[in-house]
Amino acid sequence: MSISAHDERQTFKGRRILVGVTGGIAAYKSAELVRMLQKAGADVHVCMTEAATKFITPLTLETLSGNPVRQNIWDLRGDSSIAHTEWGRDMDAVIVAPATADFLGRLANGLADQLLLNVLLASRMPVLLCPSMNDLMWANPLVQQNVERLAELDRFRVLSPGVGWLACGVVGAGRMPDPADIVDAVARQLRDNDLEGQRVLVTAGPTREHFDPVRFLSNPSTGRMGFALAYAAWERGAEVTLIAGPTSVPAPTHVETRHIGTTEELLRAVSEELPRCNLLLMAAAPVDFRPEVSHEHKQKKGSGMSAVALQPNPDVLKAVAELEHSAFVVGFAAETQEFERNAVQKVRRKQMDLIFVNRVGAQAASTGFSSTTNAGAIIDSDGRLIRQVELGPKVAVAHTLLDEAIRRMNR
Ligand SMILES: Cc1cc2nc3c(=O)[nH]c(=O)nc-3n(C[C@H](O)[C@H](O)[C@H](O)COP(=O)(O)O)c2cc1C
């Protein structure tokens, strides 16, 4: 399950999305894009330019979307004599992926010699443009002028192409973003952006305290809950900074990420970022102790090391309570027993605004550290149980928690 979990959440249920495909080599990726949107509940319709049909067949996109593919202005299919202006008006959003240099130029100049251009000119729905082309073409000032002209209009969002191997055999900027990233961008575009203008700081993952360069004290946190929170806040329009401990799970691509190793580094990063943030979500699982001595070189088996003396690490949540800031603070408690009682004590002791408590350990496979799902309870600063959160993908749990945090921040 990906962090954004669109399939499980059915993010686009009840939404009609038009995918415009133009004649670029990345057109093969549009098949995957259509499939992803359809699996996430969208009613997907496809409009192709004539050049696009040289790269991928309409049959493929028709089969994947479950709807007839439209290609030309003169093909009215008997449903309307003015289909070129009316068809597509009831769509919730349009994605053009890939968008060729040629198509961007025509659109920026208000031309209407293709069905897709007619549909876009004669409607008002939001449009996500995903340019994809050769790196020199993308860097060309004429193409850039067209892109800038489109991006100036509120209605158009341009998802800049990525850097990577291009079909022409060079590495450069011009690659169409991954379909998964395009789907996330549409989810953000369609969602009520109730965190727009807010700066959100999220901590995620474990910390590591080294005995020597190859051995450390840590915990099984994967960072998934914090990553889900960072993604969910981004989906709601926030500007997000993520502070992530070492984990093999990839962090969400849309947010700025600072990587840390130890609990002290985590505290330092939080202290630096916090003053400019409105909301702090602390889902990291910092290690509470560190070895008194951290050896510079690997300790050999026969080195006589039989016990490791530990010293306490700074308490990050407590330290945050002592910092000067105006952020709304949400903490996490992972408990193996008496989980609500422990959380009530923690929320009071560490002066948080809300706390989310979930069960971890051997009896909690679906809510534990490495799980992709979670469930638990939200408790307020007075120790009152606000609500139980039922089992779901971590990003769904993150949205429920954000609903409660936003409601209280706006009071
Ligand atoms: C093999 C091949 C690959 C192409 N790839 C791209 C591309 O990735 N991006 C692009 O902007 N144009 C690309 N073109 C050029 C477009 O296909 C051409 O400009 C065409 O007129 C675009 O038509 P459309 O914008 O109506 O779809 C490619 C052409 C060929 C022959």
Short mmCIF file of C-alpha atoms in Angstrom, two decimals, residues 30-396:
data_model
loop_
_atom_site.label_atom_id
_atom_site.label_comp_id
_atom_site.label_asym_id
_atom_site.label_seq_id
_atom_site.Cartn_x
_atom_site.Cartn_y
_atom_site.Cartn_z
CA SER A 30 -0.88 7.51 -19.58
CA ALA A 31 -2.21 3.92 -19.60
CA GLU A 32 -0.96 3.48 -16.05
CA LEU A 33 -2.31 6.89 -15.06
CA VAL A 34 -5.79 5.99 -16.35
CA ARG A 35 -5.67 2.66 -14.52
CA MET A 36 -4.63 4.29 -11.24
CA LEU A 37 -7.40 6.89 -11.39
CA GLN A 38 -9.97 4.25 -12.27
CA LYS A 39 -8.85 1.99 -9.40
CA ALA A 40 -9.14 4.96 -7.03
CA GLY A 41 -12.82 5.31 -7.92
CA ALA A 42 -12.80 7.92 -10.72
CA ASP A 43 -15.01 7.82 -13.78
CA VAL A 44 -12.21 8.36 -16.30
CA HIS A 45 -12.67 9.71 -19.82
CA VAL A 46 -9.89 10.02 -22.36
CA CYS A 47 -9.32 12.47 -25.18
CA MET A 48 -6.36 11.85 -27.49
CA THR A 49 -4.73 14.00 -30.13
CA GLU A 50 -4.13 12.41 -33.51
CA ALA A 51 -0.37 12.32 -32.80
CA ALA A 52 -1.01 10.51 -29.49
CA THR A 53 -2.60 7.61 -31.38
CA LYS A 54 0.78 6.98 -33.07
CA PHE A 55 2.25 6.18 -29.64
CA ILE A 56 -0.56 4.27 -27.89
CA THR A 57 -3.80 2.83 -29.23
CA PRO A 58 -7.19 4.24 -28.23
CA LEU A 59 -8.22 0.62 -27.61
CA THR A 60 -5.82 0.36 -24.65
CA LEU A 61 -7.15 3.52 -23.01
CA GLU A 62 -10.75 2.65 -23.85
CA THR A 63 -10.35 -0.75 -22.18
CA LEU A 64 -8.63 0.64 -19.09
CA SER A 65 -11.02 3.57 -18.61
CA GLY A 66 -14.17 1.65 -19.49
CA ASN A 67 -15.33 4.64 -21.55
CA PRO A 68 -15.09 5.45 -25.28
CA VAL A 69 -12.01 7.47 -26.21
CA ARG A 70 -12.63 10.70 -28.10
CA GLN A 71 -10.20 11.84 -30.76
CA ASN A 72 -11.52 14.32 -33.20
CA ILE A 73 -13.82 17.30 -33.44
CA TRP A 74 -15.90 15.79 -36.23
CA ASP A 75 -16.66 12.53 -34.42
CA LEU A 76 -19.94 13.49 -32.73
CA ARG A 77 -21.06 9.94 -31.90
CA GLY A 78 -24.64 11.07 -32.24
CA ASP A 79 -24.85 12.51 -28.70
CA SER A 80 -24.58 16.21 -29.45
CA SER A 81 -24.09 18.41 -32.44
CA ILE A 82 -21.80 20.67 -30.40
CA ALA A 83 -19.80 17.98 -28.61
CA HIS A 84 -16.56 19.87 -29.15
CA THR A 85 -17.66 22.52 -26.66
CA GLU A 86 -20.09 20.62 -24.44
CA TRP A 87 -18.36 17.31 -23.89
CA GLY A 88 -16.08 17.51 -20.92
CA ARG A 89 -17.82 20.41 -19.20
CA ASP A 90 -19.12 18.17 -16.43
CA MET A 91 -15.65 16.85 -15.59
CA ASP A 92 -14.28 17.68 -12.15
CA ALA A 93 -10.72 17.98 -13.44
CA VAL A 94 -8.57 17.54 -16.51
CA ILE A 95 -5.06 16.10 -16.64
CA VAL A 96 -3.02 16.47 -19.81
CA ALA A 97 -0.28 13.85 -19.63
CA PRO A 98 1.93 13.94 -21.49
CA ALA A 99 1.58 17.51 -22.71
CA THR A 100 3.78 18.08 -25.77
CA ALA A 101 5.60 21.30 -26.59
CA ASP A 102 3.27 21.59 -29.56
CA PHE A 103 0.10 21.23 -27.45
CA LEU A 104 1.32 23.71 -24.81
CA GLY A 105 2.08 26.24 -27.57
CA ARG A 106 -1.37 25.87 -29.10
CA LEU A 107 -3.15 26.10 -25.75
CA ALA A 108 -1.12 29.12 -24.61
CA ASN A 109 -2.16 30.89 -27.79
CA GLY A 110 -5.83 29.99 -27.59
CA LEU A 111 -5.84 27.79 -30.71
CA ALA A 112 -8.64 25.30 -31.20
CA ASP A 113 -7.80 22.93 -34.04
CA GLN A 114 -8.04 19.76 -31.90
CA LEU A 115 -10.90 18.35 -29.81
CA LEU A 116 -8.89 18.55 -26.56
CA LEU A 117 -8.12 22.25 -27.16
CA ASN A 118 -11.79 22.99 -27.87
CA VAL A 119 -12.84 21.20 -24.70
CA LEU A 120 -10.32 23.15 -22.58
CA LEU A 121 -11.16 26.53 -24.11
CA ALA A 122 -14.91 26.04 -23.73
CA SER A 123 -14.90 25.04 -20.02
CA ARG A 124 -13.74 26.16 -16.57
CA MET A 125 -12.59 23.05 -14.67
CA PRO A 126 -9.07 22.93 -13.19
CA VAL A 127 -6.39 21.59 -15.53
CA LEU A 128 -3.16 19.85 -14.55
CA LEU A 129 -0.58 20.01 -17.32
CA CYS A 130 2.26 17.45 -17.29
CA PRO A 131 4.82 18.54 -19.90
CA SER A 132 7.16 15.88 -21.21
CA MET A 133 9.77 16.35 -23.90
CA ASN A 134 13.45 16.39 -24.88
CA ASP A 135 15.57 18.43 -22.43
CA LEU A 136 16.62 21.05 -25.00
CA MET A 137 13.02 21.44 -26.11
CA TRP A 138 11.95 21.97 -22.46
CA ALA A 139 14.74 24.52 -21.89
CA ASN A 140 13.84 26.41 -25.07
CA PRO A 141 12.71 29.96 -24.17
CA LEU A 142 9.74 29.69 -26.54
CA VAL A 143 8.43 26.62 -24.73
CA GLN A 144 9.15 28.25 -21.36
CA GLN A 145 7.24 31.39 -22.39
CA ASN A 146 4.20 29.27 -23.27
CA VAL A 147 4.41 27.39 -19.96
CA GLU A 148 4.74 30.62 -17.97
CA ARG A 149 1.79 32.11 -19.77
CA LEU A 150 -0.37 29.13 -18.88
CA ALA A 151 0.88 28.94 -15.29
CA GLU A 152 -0.11 32.58 -14.76
CA LEU A 153 -3.76 31.58 -15.10
CA ASP A 154 -5.32 30.23 -11.89
CA ARG A 155 -7.00 27.42 -13.73
CA PHE A 156 -3.82 25.78 -15.01
CA ARG A 157 -1.28 24.01 -12.85
CA VAL A 158 1.93 22.88 -14.44
CA LEU A 159 3.62 19.86 -12.92
CA SER A 160 7.23 20.42 -13.90
CA PRO A 161 8.92 17.50 -15.62
CA GLY A 162 11.44 15.52 -13.66
CA VAL A 163 15.15 15.01 -14.34
CA GLY A 164 16.18 11.56 -15.53
CA TRP A 165 16.85 9.33 -18.53
CA LEU A 166 14.96 10.67 -21.52
CA ALA A 167 13.84 8.54 -24.48
CA CYS A 168 16.45 10.34 -26.64
CA GLY A 169 19.20 8.69 -24.55
CA VAL A 170 20.35 11.64 -22.44
CA VAL A 171 19.87 12.55 -18.80
CA GLY A 172 18.07 15.87 -18.40
CA ALA A 173 14.90 17.70 -17.41
CA GLY A 174 11.89 16.67 -19.48
CA ARG A 175 10.62 13.40 -18.01
CA MET A 176 6.93 13.13 -17.36
CA PRO A 177 6.33 12.82 -13.59
CA ASP A 178 5.45 9.34 -12.36
CA PRO A 179 1.73 8.58 -12.71
CA ALA A 180 1.56 8.11 -8.91
CA ASP A 181 2.79 11.69 -8.40
CA ILE A 182 0.28 12.98 -10.95
CA VAL A 183 -2.54 11.19 -9.12
CA ASP A 184 -1.42 12.77 -5.82
CA ALA A 185 -1.36 16.21 -7.47
CA VAL A 186 -4.94 15.80 -8.73
CA ALA A 187 -6.04 14.62 -5.28
CA ARG A 188 -4.59 17.85 -3.88
CA GLN A 189 -6.22 19.94 -6.59
CA LEU A 190 -9.66 18.43 -5.93
CA ARG A 191 -9.53 18.48 -2.15
CA ASP A 192 -10.79 21.23 0.13
CA ASN A 193 -7.45 22.94 0.88
CA ASP A 194 -8.19 23.76 4.52
CA LEU A 195 -4.47 23.89 5.38
CA GLU A 196 -3.56 26.31 2.60
CA GLY A 197 -1.16 28.98 3.87
CA GLN A 198 -0.27 26.87 6.93
CA ARG A 199 3.20 25.55 7.65
CA VAL A 200 3.16 22.07 9.05
CA LEU A 201 6.11 20.32 10.68
CA VAL A 202 6.04 16.52 10.90
CA THR A 203 8.50 14.18 12.60
CA ALA A 204 8.67 10.54 11.53
CA GLY A 205 10.59 7.34 11.99
CA PRO A 206 13.02 6.05 14.58
CA THR A 207 16.28 7.50 15.80
CA ARG A 208 19.52 5.55 16.15
CA GLU A 209 22.07 5.70 18.94
CA HIS A 210 25.34 4.08 17.93
CA PHE A 211 27.60 1.98 20.18
CA ASP A 212 30.12 1.89 17.36
CA PRO A 213 29.92 2.64 13.60
CA VAL A 214 28.08 -0.64 12.83
CA ARG A 215 25.86 -1.21 15.90
CA PHE A 216 23.07 0.89 17.32
CA LEU A 217 20.09 1.08 19.67
CA SER A 218 16.80 1.76 17.85
CA ASN A 219 13.18 0.60 17.47
CA PRO A 220 11.07 -0.89 14.64
CA SER A 221 9.40 2.40 13.58
CA THR A 222 9.19 2.62 9.76
CA GLY A 223 8.13 6.26 9.61
CA ARG A 224 4.90 5.32 7.78
CA MET A 225 2.55 7.14 10.19
CA GLY A 226 4.57 10.36 10.00
CA PHE A 227 4.89 10.05 6.22
CA ALA A 228 1.11 9.59 5.98
CA LEU A 229 0.61 12.73 8.09
CA ALA A 230 3.05 14.71 5.94
CA TYR A 231 1.29 13.54 2.77
CA ALA A 232 -2.21 14.22 4.20
CA ALA A 233 -1.23 17.77 5.27
CA TRP A 234 0.25 18.38 1.80
CA GLU A 235 -2.94 17.02 0.15
CA ARG A 236 -4.88 19.62 2.19
CA GLY A 237 -2.74 22.42 0.80
CA ALA A 238 -0.16 22.90 3.58
CA GLU A 239 3.49 23.69 3.12
CA VAL A 240 5.08 20.73 4.85
CA THR A 241 8.51 20.10 6.34
CA LEU A 242 9.24 16.52 7.30
CA ILE A 243 12.00 15.53 9.72
CA ALA A 244 12.68 11.85 9.13
CA GLY A 245 14.76 9.31 10.96
CA PRO A 246 16.55 6.44 9.18
CA THR A 247 14.10 4.03 7.54
CA SER A 248 13.91 2.00 4.32
CA VAL A 249 10.37 3.26 3.53
CA PRO A 250 10.56 6.13 1.01
CA ALA A 251 9.40 9.53 2.28
CA PRO A 252 6.61 11.26 0.30
CA THR A 253 8.07 12.99 -2.74
CA HIS A 254 6.05 16.21 -2.45
CA VAL A 255 7.40 17.55 0.83
CA GLU A 256 10.73 18.99 1.89
CA THR A 257 12.53 16.37 4.02
CA ARG A 258 15.34 16.81 6.56
CA HIS A 259 17.07 13.56 7.50
CA ILE A 260 18.30 13.06 11.05
CA GLY A 261 20.00 10.18 12.88
CA THR A 262 19.99 10.61 16.65
CA THR A 263 17.43 11.91 19.15
CA GLU A 264 19.60 14.99 19.77
CA GLU A 265 19.63 15.71 16.02
CA LEU A 266 15.84 15.32 15.98
CA LEU A 267 15.46 17.83 18.81
CA ARG A 268 17.84 20.28 17.10
CA ALA A 269 15.93 20.06 13.80
CA VAL A 270 12.54 20.51 15.53
CA SER A 271 13.86 23.52 17.49
CA GLU A 272 15.10 25.15 14.26
CA GLU A 273 11.93 24.55 12.23
CA LEU A 274 9.25 25.04 14.90
CA PRO A 275 9.24 28.86 15.23
CA ARG A 276 7.92 29.26 11.65
CA CYS A 277 5.26 26.52 11.91
CA ASN A 278 1.55 26.58 12.79
CA LEU A 279 1.10 22.88 13.38
CA LEU A 280 3.52 20.28 14.75
CA LEU A 281 2.77 16.58 14.34
CA MET A 282 5.21 14.44 16.30
CA ALA A 283 5.01 10.87 15.04
CA ALA A 284 8.72 10.07 15.37
CA ALA A 285 9.78 7.31 17.76
CA PRO A 286 12.95 8.72 19.32
CA VAL A 287 15.15 6.40 21.34
CA ASP A 288 15.07 7.43 25.02
CA PHE A 289 18.62 6.33 25.87
CA ARG A 290 22.03 6.48 24.25
CA PRO A 291 25.28 4.68 25.05
CA GLU A 292 27.55 6.67 27.34
CA VAL A 293 30.40 5.84 24.99
CA SER A 294 30.14 5.65 21.22
CA HIS A 295 33.30 4.03 19.85
CA GLU A 296 34.98 5.49 16.80
CA HIS A 297 35.85 2.04 15.40
CA LYS A 298 33.97 -1.25 15.22
CA GLN A 299 34.34 -3.21 18.47
CA LYS A 300 35.70 -6.72 17.85
CA LYS A 301 34.08 -9.78 19.41
CA GLY A 302 36.98 -10.31 21.77
CA SER A 303 37.19 -6.67 22.88
CA GLY A 304 35.72 -7.55 26.28
CA MET A 305 32.57 -5.48 25.76
CA SER A 306 29.96 -7.28 27.89
CA ALA A 307 27.75 -4.42 29.09
CA VAL A 308 26.81 -1.05 27.66
CA ALA A 309 26.19 1.86 30.02
CA LEU A 310 23.32 4.08 28.89
CA GLN A 311 22.43 7.69 29.58
CA PRO A 312 19.05 9.36 29.04
CA ASN A 313 18.37 11.25 25.83
CA PRO A 314 16.58 14.60 25.91
CA ASP A 315 12.79 14.23 26.02
CA VAL A 316 11.77 15.81 22.71
CA LEU A 317 8.08 16.37 23.57
CA LYS A 318 8.97 17.94 26.92
CA ALA A 319 11.64 20.11 25.33
CA VAL A 320 9.13 21.36 22.75
CA ALA A 321 6.79 22.44 25.57
CA GLU A 322 9.61 24.63 26.88
CA LEU A 323 10.36 26.27 23.51
CA GLU A 324 8.88 29.59 22.46
CA HIS A 325 6.39 28.91 19.66
CA SER A 326 2.72 29.28 18.73
CA ALA A 327 2.17 25.97 16.97
CA PHE A 328 -0.68 23.58 17.74
CA VAL A 329 1.04 20.40 18.97
CA VAL A 330 -0.13 16.87 18.27
CA GLY A 331 1.79 13.97 19.81
CA PHE A 332 1.69 10.21 19.54
CA ALA A 333 1.78 7.50 22.15
CA ALA A 334 2.55 3.92 21.20
CA GLU A 335 1.51 1.72 24.11
CA THR A 336 1.44 -2.00 24.81
CA GLN A 337 -0.99 -1.82 27.77
CA GLU A 338 -3.44 0.54 29.53
CA PHE A 339 -3.14 2.61 26.43
CA GLU A 340 -5.73 5.33 27.06
CA ARG A 341 -4.65 5.86 30.70
CA ASN A 342 -1.00 6.21 29.65
CA ALA A 343 -1.93 8.64 26.87
CA VAL A 344 -3.97 10.84 29.25
CA GLN A 345 -0.95 11.11 31.56
CA LYS A 346 1.36 11.89 28.63
CA VAL A 347 -0.82 14.60 27.05
CA ARG A 348 -0.98 16.43 30.41
CA ARG A 349 2.65 15.97 31.36
CA LYS A 350 3.98 17.16 28.02
CA GLN A 351 1.45 19.97 27.46
CA MET A 352 0.26 18.83 24.04
CA ASP A 353 -2.97 20.00 22.42
CA LEU A 354 -3.95 16.53 21.18
CA ILE A 355 -2.52 13.06 21.41
CA PHE A 356 -3.16 9.99 19.27
CA VAL A 357 -2.66 6.70 21.04
CA ASN A 358 -2.35 3.34 19.35
CA ARG A 359 -1.51 -0.17 20.40
CA VAL A 360 1.89 -1.64 19.48
CA GLY A 361 3.56 -4.95 20.20
CA ALA A 362 3.00 -8.59 19.34
CA GLN A 363 -0.81 -8.40 19.77
CA ALA A 364 -1.15 -5.39 17.48
CA ALA A 365 -0.08 -6.45 13.97
CA SER A 366 -2.50 -4.08 12.18
CA THR A 367 -1.71 -1.01 14.30
CA GLY A 368 1.94 -1.58 15.11
CA PHE A 369 5.13 0.04 13.94
CA SER A 370 5.58 -1.65 10.58
CA SER A 371 1.91 -1.91 9.63
CA THR A 372 0.43 0.09 6.73
CA THR A 373 -2.80 0.52 8.72
CA ASN A 374 -3.55 2.02 12.11
CA ALA A 375 -6.37 2.54 14.62
CA GLY A 376 -6.52 4.23 18.00
CA ALA A 377 -7.96 7.05 20.03
CA ILE A 378 -7.66 10.85 20.00
CA ILE A 379 -7.40 12.51 23.41
CA ASP A 380 -7.44 16.26 24.08
CA SER A 381 -5.28 18.37 26.41
CA ASP A 382 -7.75 17.86 29.28
CA GLY A 383 -7.41 14.11 28.94
CA ARG A 384 -10.87 13.75 27.38
CA LEU A 385 -11.40 11.02 24.80
CA ILE A 386 -12.50 12.85 21.63
CA ARG A 387 -12.98 9.90 19.35
CA GLN A 388 -11.95 6.39 18.52
CA VAL A 389 -10.39 6.08 15.07
CA GLU A 390 -11.27 2.85 13.31
CA LEU A 391 -8.78 0.67 11.48
CA GLY A 392 -7.77 2.09 8.11
CA PRO A 393 -4.81 3.05 5.92
CA LYS A 394 -2.45 5.32 7.86
CA VAL A 395 -3.27 8.26 5.57
CA ALA A 396 -7.00 7.90 6.38
#
